[in-house]
Amino acid sequence: MALQANKKILVALDGSSQSFETIKYIGGVKLFKQEHIELVLYTVYNAMPQAYRDLGKDPQFAKVYSEVLHWEHNEKKRCEGFLEQAQVALRDAGIPASQVKVKLRKKKVGIARDIIKEAHDGYSAVMIGRRGGGLIKDIHLGSVAVKLISALTDVPLCVVGQDVPVTGKILMALDISDYARRVVDFAAATLVPHDYHLRLFHAIRSETSLPPEAEELLRSEVQSHLLHLREGLITAGVQPDLVTIRILTGIRSRAEAVIEEAVREGIGTIMMGRSGIHKISDFFIGRVSNKVIQMAKKQAVWIIT
């Protein structure tokens, strides 16, 4: 799925300074300054539980009700202030106000479920901060991040870390599955007008049980696969000198290799396929995509469906 004409991106924010990292990232990336992109800043705030509203009918709980009502009001005002700051920051970064919309909603079912429901209302991508003061504290079982990654199997998702370097380079971590083709298709349809340097990257783990000739055959197959994907990007309009290939062999951890490559090359944006992220139980079984998300504290990772 590409960010096609008149498409909107859901930017999930929680009002914390950490989630402002997503705004900083958006402001620095040329992709989001296209006229046809609409950014929807979406915040779910905690509202008064129904039980407290019922207590408000009883005079003896009037004080408690009043305090909780005041808390809800302050929570809403805090989020309104944050969203206003976010709009100003995006405008200062060169994104027209007409391309930015705001949705501030009371929590209905739960923060994650509310975001997931909104995400399926015609959005072409979803963006979240890796950490937050309530939305996403970290990637661990039970967090909002895991729930979004698990549930959004049909919408591209970008998880943004802290102090992400914004450069004209993107690391495309590719395997030999159909997901690699989807990543390339997404990049071809989305990034071509912006002259990004694209690094097609694959890491082959060290397999002591394989004879040298088998490892060489595997490397040759990967090389052929990446060359084919590179040709697809060039056919789509990417300049040949902007697409490079890097294959590493004898790697202990493919996820570590991806992060190390990004750090070494000063690349802040990583794109990769979903590759097995289908449900929460899949998140900790050693899948490369999952591990990269966990390790990418200072990168923005796009998971393409």
Coordinates of C-alpha atoms in Angstrom, one line a residue:
M1 CA 0.0 0.0 0.0
A2 CA 1.4 3.4 -1.0
L3 CA 0.6 6.9 0.2
Q4 CA -1.5 7.7 -2.8
A5 CA -3.4 10.8 -3.8
N6 CA -5.6 12.3 -1.1
K7 CA -4.5 9.8 1.5
K8 CA -4.4 10.5 5.2
I9 CA -1.9 9.4 7.8
L10 CA -3.0 8.7 11.4
V11 CA -0.5 10.2 13.9
A12 CA -1.2 8.8 17.3
L13 CA 0.0 11.1 20.1
D14 CA -0.5 11.1 23.9
G15 CA 0.5 14.6 24.8
S16 CA 3.9 13.7 26.2
S17 CA 7.3 15.2 25.3
Q18 CA 8.3 11.8 24.1
S19 CA 5.5 11.5 21.6
F20 CA 6.6 14.9 20.3
E21 CA 9.5 13.0 18.7
T22 CA 7.0 11.8 16.1
I23 CA 6.1 15.4 15.2
K24 CA 9.8 16.2 14.9
Y25 CA 10.4 13.3 12.6
I26 CA 7.4 14.2 10.4
G27 CA 8.6 17.8 10.1
G28 CA 12.0 16.7 8.9
V29 CA 10.9 14.2 6.2
K30 CA 10.1 15.4 2.7
L31 CA 7.6 12.7 2.2
F32 CA 5.0 14.3 4.5
K33 CA 5.2 17.7 2.6
Q34 CA 3.4 16.4 -0.4
E35 CA 0.2 18.2 -1.2
H36 CA -1.9 15.1 -1.3
I37 CA -0.9 13.9 2.2
E38 CA -3.3 14.7 5.1
L39 CA -1.9 14.3 8.6
V40 CA -4.5 13.6 11.3
L41 CA -3.1 14.2 14.8
Y42 CA -5.1 11.8 17.0
T43 CA -5.1 11.8 20.7
V44 CA -7.2 9.7 23.1
Y45 CA -7.5 11.2 26.6
N46 CA -8.6 9.6 29.8
A47 CA -12.2 10.6 30.7
M48 CA -14.2 10.1 33.9
P49 CA -15.1 6.5 34.3
Q50 CA -18.9 5.8 34.1
A51 CA -18.8 4.6 37.7
Y52 CA -17.8 8.1 38.9
R53 CA -20.5 9.7 36.7
D54 CA -23.1 7.5 38.5
L55 CA -21.6 8.6 41.8
G56 CA -22.3 12.2 40.9
K57 CA -26.0 11.6 41.3
D58 CA -25.5 10.9 45.0
P59 CA -25.0 14.1 47.1
Q60 CA -22.6 12.4 49.5
F61 CA -20.1 11.9 46.7
A62 CA -20.5 15.3 45.2
K63 CA -16.9 16.4 46.3
V64 CA -15.3 13.3 44.8
Y65 CA -17.3 13.8 41.6
S66 CA -16.3 17.4 41.3
E67 CA -12.6 16.5 41.8
V68 CA -12.7 13.8 39.1
L69 CA -14.6 16.1 36.7
H70 CA -11.9 18.8 37.3
W71 CA -9.2 16.2 36.6
E72 CA -10.9 15.2 33.3
H73 CA -11.1 18.9 32.3
N74 CA -7.4 19.4 33.0
E75 CA -6.5 16.3 31.0
K76 CA -8.4 17.6 28.0
K77 CA -6.9 21.0 28.2
R78 CA -3.4 19.5 28.5
C79 CA -3.9 17.5 25.3
E80 CA -5.4 20.5 23.5
G81 CA -2.3 22.5 24.3
F82 CA -0.1 19.7 23.1
L83 CA -1.9 19.4 19.8
E84 CA -1.7 23.1 19.3
Q85 CA 2.1 23.0 19.8
A86 CA 2.3 20.0 17.4
Q87 CA 0.4 22.0 14.7
V88 CA 2.7 25.0 15.1
A89 CA 5.8 22.8 14.9
L90 CA 4.5 21.2 11.7
R91 CA 3.6 24.5 10.2
D92 CA 7.1 25.9 11.0
A93 CA 8.6 22.8 9.3
G94 CA 6.8 23.8 6.1
I95 CA 3.7 21.6 6.2
P96 CA 0.6 23.8 5.4
A97 CA -2.0 24.0 8.1
S98 CA -4.6 22.8 5.5
Q99 CA -2.9 19.4 5.5
V100 CA -3.1 18.9 9.2
K101 CA -6.2 17.9 11.0
V102 CA -6.8 17.3 14.8
K103 CA -8.9 14.7 16.5
L104 CA -9.2 14.7 20.3
R105 CA -11.3 12.0 21.6
K106 CA -12.4 10.6 25.0
K107 CA -11.3 7.1 25.7
K108 CA -14.1 4.8 24.9
V109 CA -12.9 1.2 25.1
G110 CA -9.1 1.6 25.6
I111 CA -6.4 3.7 24.1
A112 CA -5.1 0.9 21.8
R113 CA -8.5 -0.3 20.7
D114 CA -9.7 3.3 20.0
I115 CA -6.6 3.9 17.9
I116 CA -7.0 0.6 16.0
K117 CA -10.7 1.4 15.3
E118 CA -9.8 4.9 14.0
A119 CA -6.9 3.4 11.9
H120 CA -9.4 1.4 9.9
D121 CA -11.3 4.4 8.8
G122 CA -9.6 5.0 5.5
Y123 CA -6.0 5.7 6.6
S124 CA -3.1 4.7 4.4
A125 CA -0.6 4.6 7.3
V126 CA -0.3 4.9 11.1
M127 CA 2.5 6.6 13.1
I128 CA 3.2 6.2 16.8
G129 CA 6.0 7.1 19.1
R130 CA 8.1 4.3 20.5
R131 CA 7.8 5.7 24.0
G132 CA 5.3 8.0 25.6
G133 CA 3.9 9.2 28.9
G134 CA 0.9 7.0 28.7
L135 CA 0.5 5.9 25.0
I136 CA 3.6 3.9 24.6
K137 CA 6.1 3.4 27.4
D138 CA 8.1 0.7 25.7
I139 CA 7.7 -2.3 23.5
H140 CA 6.7 -5.0 26.0
L141 CA 3.8 -7.5 26.3
G142 CA 0.6 -5.7 27.1
S143 CA 1.7 -2.2 25.8
V144 CA -0.2 -0.2 23.3
A145 CA 2.6 -0.7 20.8
V146 CA 2.4 -4.4 20.8
K147 CA -1.4 -4.3 20.4
L148 CA -1.1 -1.9 17.4
I149 CA 1.7 -3.9 15.8
S150 CA -0.4 -7.1 16.3
A151 CA -3.7 -5.7 15.1
L152 CA -2.7 -3.4 12.2
T153 CA -1.9 -6.2 9.7
D154 CA -3.4 -4.3 6.8
V155 CA -2.1 -0.8 7.4
P156 CA 1.6 0.3 7.2
L157 CA 2.8 1.3 10.6
C158 CA 5.7 3.5 11.6
V159 CA 7.2 3.3 15.1
V160 CA 9.3 6.4 15.8
G161 CA 12.2 6.4 18.3
Q162 CA 13.9 9.3 20.0
D163 CA 16.2 11.8 18.2
V164 CA 15.8 10.1 14.9
P165 CA 18.4 11.4 12.4
V166 CA 16.6 12.8 9.4
T167 CA 18.7 12.3 6.3
G168 CA 18.1 11.6 2.7
K169 CA 18.8 7.9 3.2
I170 CA 16.5 4.9 3.9
L171 CA 17.6 1.4 4.9
M172 CA 15.4 -1.2 3.3
A173 CA 15.9 -4.4 5.3
L174 CA 14.7 -7.1 3.0
D175 CA 14.3 -10.9 3.1
I176 CA 13.4 -13.2 0.2
S177 CA 9.7 -13.4 1.0
D178 CA 6.8 -11.7 -0.7
Y179 CA 7.0 -9.0 2.0
A180 CA 10.2 -7.7 0.4
R181 CA 8.3 -7.0 -2.8
R182 CA 5.7 -5.1 -0.9
V183 CA 8.3 -2.9 0.8
V184 CA 9.8 -2.1 -2.6
D185 CA 6.4 -1.4 -4.1
F186 CA 5.7 1.0 -1.2
A187 CA 9.0 2.8 -1.7
A188 CA 8.6 3.0 -5.4
A189 CA 5.2 4.5 -5.2
T190 CA 6.0 6.8 -2.3
L191 CA 9.6 7.9 -2.4
V192 CA 10.5 8.3 -6.1
P193 CA 9.9 12.1 -6.3
H194 CA 12.2 12.9 -3.4
D195 CA 15.6 11.5 -4.4
Y196 CA 16.2 9.4 -1.4
H197 CA 19.2 7.1 -1.3
L198 CA 17.9 3.6 -0.8
R199 CA 20.1 0.9 0.7
L200 CA 18.8 -2.6 0.0
F201 CA 20.1 -4.7 2.8
H202 CA 20.2 -8.4 3.7
A203 CA 22.1 -10.1 6.5
I204 CA 22.8 -13.9 6.3
R205 CA 23.3 -15.6 9.6
S206 CA 26.3 -17.8 10.2
E207 CA 25.3 -21.4 9.8
T208 CA 28.1 -23.7 10.9
S209 CA 26.2 -26.7 9.6
L210 CA 26.3 -25.5 6.0
P211 CA 29.3 -26.2 3.8
P212 CA 31.0 -23.2 2.2
E213 CA 29.6 -23.9 -1.2
A214 CA 26.0 -23.9 0.2
E215 CA 26.6 -20.5 1.9
E216 CA 27.9 -19.1 -1.4
L217 CA 24.9 -20.4 -3.3
L218 CA 22.6 -18.8 -0.7
R219 CA 24.5 -15.5 -1.1
S220 CA 24.2 -15.7 -4.9
E221 CA 20.4 -16.3 -4.6
V222 CA 20.0 -13.3 -2.3
Q223 CA 22.1 -11.2 -4.6
S224 CA 19.9 -12.1 -7.6
H225 CA 16.8 -11.4 -5.6
L226 CA 18.0 -7.9 -4.5
L227 CA 19.1 -7.1 -8.0
H228 CA 15.7 -7.9 -9.2
L229 CA 14.1 -5.6 -6.6
R230 CA 16.6 -2.9 -7.5
E231 CA 15.5 -3.1 -11.1
G232 CA 11.9 -2.6 -10.0
L233 CA 12.8 0.6 -8.2
I234 CA 14.7 1.9 -11.2
T235 CA 11.9 1.0 -13.5
A236 CA 9.6 3.0 -11.2
G237 CA 11.7 6.1 -11.6
V238 CA 14.4 5.9 -8.9
Q239 CA 17.8 7.0 -10.2
P240 CA 20.2 4.0 -10.5
D241 CA 22.9 5.8 -8.5
L242 CA 20.5 6.2 -5.6
V243 CA 20.0 2.5 -5.1
T244 CA 22.7 0.4 -3.5
I245 CA 22.9 -3.2 -2.3
R246 CA 24.7 -4.5 0.7
I247 CA 24.8 -8.2 1.8
L248 CA 26.5 -9.3 5.0
T249 CA 27.3 -12.9 5.7
G250 CA 28.4 -14.7 8.9
I251 CA 26.1 -12.6 11.0
R252 CA 25.2 -13.7 14.5
S253 CA 22.0 -11.6 14.7
R254 CA 20.2 -10.2 11.6
A255 CA 18.3 -7.7 13.7
E256 CA 21.5 -6.4 15.2
A257 CA 23.1 -6.2 11.8
V258 CA 20.2 -4.0 10.6
I259 CA 20.5 -1.6 13.5
E260 CA 24.3 -1.5 13.2
E261 CA 24.1 -0.7 9.5
A262 CA 21.6 2.1 10.2
V263 CA 23.9 3.6 12.9
R264 CA 27.1 3.2 10.8
E265 CA 25.5 4.9 7.8
G266 CA 23.6 7.6 9.7
I267 CA 20.3 6.3 8.5
G268 CA 17.3 7.2 10.7
T269 CA 14.5 5.5 8.6
I270 CA 14.2 1.7 8.3
M271 CA 11.7 0.0 6.1
M272 CA 10.9 -3.7 6.3
G273 CA 8.1 -6.2 5.8
R274 CA 5.8 -7.5 8.4
S275 CA 7.4 -10.9 8.1
G276 CA 5.4 -12.9 10.6
I277 CA 3.9 -10.3 12.9
H278 CA 0.4 -11.6 12.9
K279 CA -0.6 -11.9 16.6
I280 CA 0.7 -11.0 20.0
S281 CA 2.2 -14.5 20.6
D282 CA 4.4 -14.0 17.5
F283 CA 6.0 -11.0 18.9
F284 CA 8.7 -12.8 21.0
I285 CA 9.6 -15.7 18.8
G286 CA 12.7 -14.2 17.3
R287 CA 11.3 -12.7 14.1
V288 CA 13.7 -10.2 12.6
S289 CA 11.1 -7.5 12.2
N290 CA 10.1 -7.8 15.8
K291 CA 13.6 -7.6 17.1
V292 CA 14.4 -4.6 15.0
I293 CA 11.4 -2.8 16.5
Q294 CA 12.6 -3.6 20.0
M295 CA 16.1 -2.5 19.3
A296 CA 15.5 0.6 17.2
K297 CA 15.4 3.2 20.0
K298 CA 16.8 6.0 17.7
Q299 CA 15.3 5.0 14.4
A300 CA 11.9 5.2 12.8
V301 CA 10.8 1.7 11.6
W302 CA 8.2 1.4 8.9
I303 CA 6.5 -2.0 8.9
I304 CA 4.9 -2.5 5.4
T305 CA 2.0 -4.8 5.0

